[in-house]
Amino acid sequence: MSKKFIKAVRTAYLTQRKADAALQEVNRLLKHEGFGEDVPNASICAGEDFIVEYIGKEISIEEAINKMETRGYIIPEDFY
């Protein structure tokens, strides 16, 4: 294998680890109420859509930010 290929694989791996850690931090800081045991989860989908999902429903991260800025948290009724 070429050194360039191995370097690219390592870079991709380290970048993915950083992205995973950042996404975990988003989930840790996501403010929500009224969800019980099932809580919403931030996710980056194929096509680079950044969403918050909850039992098969979703909202965009922008909508979640807006709700958190205006209300202070997101609730189950925010999802569609």
Coordinates of C-alpha atoms in Angstrom, one line a residue:
M1 CA 0.0 0.0 0.0
S2 CA 1.1 3.5 -0.7
K3 CA 2.0 5.8 2.2
K4 CA -0.3 8.4 0.7
F5 CA -3.3 5.9 1.0
I6 CA -2.4 5.0 4.5
K7 CA -2.1 8.6 5.5
A8 CA -5.5 9.3 3.9
V9 CA -7.1 6.5 5.9
R10 CA -5.6 7.7 9.1
T11 CA -6.8 11.2 8.4
A12 CA -10.3 10.0 7.7
Y13 CA -10.4 7.9 10.9
L14 CA -9.2 10.8 13.1
T15 CA -11.6 13.2 11.4
Q16 CA -14.5 10.8 12.0
R17 CA -13.5 10.4 15.7
K18 CA -13.5 14.2 16.1
A19 CA -16.9 14.5 14.4
D20 CA -18.3 11.7 16.6
A21 CA -17.0 13.5 19.8
A22 CA -18.5 16.8 18.6
L23 CA -21.9 15.1 17.9
Q24 CA -21.8 13.6 21.4
E25 CA -21.3 17.0 22.8
V26 CA -24.3 18.4 20.9
N27 CA -26.4 15.6 22.3
R28 CA -25.1 16.3 25.8
L29 CA -26.0 20.0 25.5
L30 CA -29.4 19.4 23.8
K31 CA -32.1 20.7 26.2
H32 CA -35.3 18.8 26.2
E33 CA -38.3 18.1 28.4
G34 CA -41.2 15.7 28.4
F35 CA -39.6 12.8 26.6
G36 CA -39.5 10.2 29.4
E37 CA -37.0 7.3 28.7
D38 CA -36.8 7.9 25.0
V39 CA -34.8 11.0 24.4
P40 CA -34.1 12.9 21.2
N41 CA -30.8 12.3 19.4
A42 CA -28.9 14.7 17.1
S43 CA -27.6 13.1 13.9
I44 CA -25.9 14.0 10.7
C45 CA -27.6 12.1 7.8
A46 CA -26.4 11.2 4.4
G47 CA -26.5 14.4 2.3
E48 CA -25.2 16.3 5.3
D49 CA -28.6 17.1 6.8
F50 CA -28.2 17.9 10.5
I51 CA -31.3 16.8 12.4
V52 CA -32.7 15.9 15.8
E53 CA -34.7 12.6 15.7
Y54 CA -37.1 11.1 18.1
I55 CA -38.9 7.8 17.6
G56 CA -39.2 8.1 13.8
K57 CA -39.9 11.8 13.8
E58 CA -37.4 14.6 13.2
I59 CA -36.8 18.3 13.2
S60 CA -33.9 20.2 11.7
I61 CA -31.1 21.3 14.0
E62 CA -32.0 24.9 13.1
E63 CA -35.6 24.3 14.4
A64 CA -34.2 22.8 17.6
I65 CA -31.9 25.8 18.1
N66 CA -34.8 28.1 17.5
K67 CA -37.0 26.3 20.1
M68 CA -34.1 26.2 22.6
E69 CA -33.5 29.9 22.1
T70 CA -37.2 30.9 22.5
R71 CA -38.6 28.3 24.9
G72 CA -35.4 27.0 26.5
Y73 CA -35.8 23.4 25.4
I74 CA -37.5 21.1 22.8
I75 CA -40.6 19.0 23.5
P76 CA -42.0 15.9 21.8
E77 CA -44.7 18.0 20.0
D78 CA -41.9 19.9 18.1
F79 CA -41.2 16.7 16.0
Y80 CA -43.1 15.7 12.9

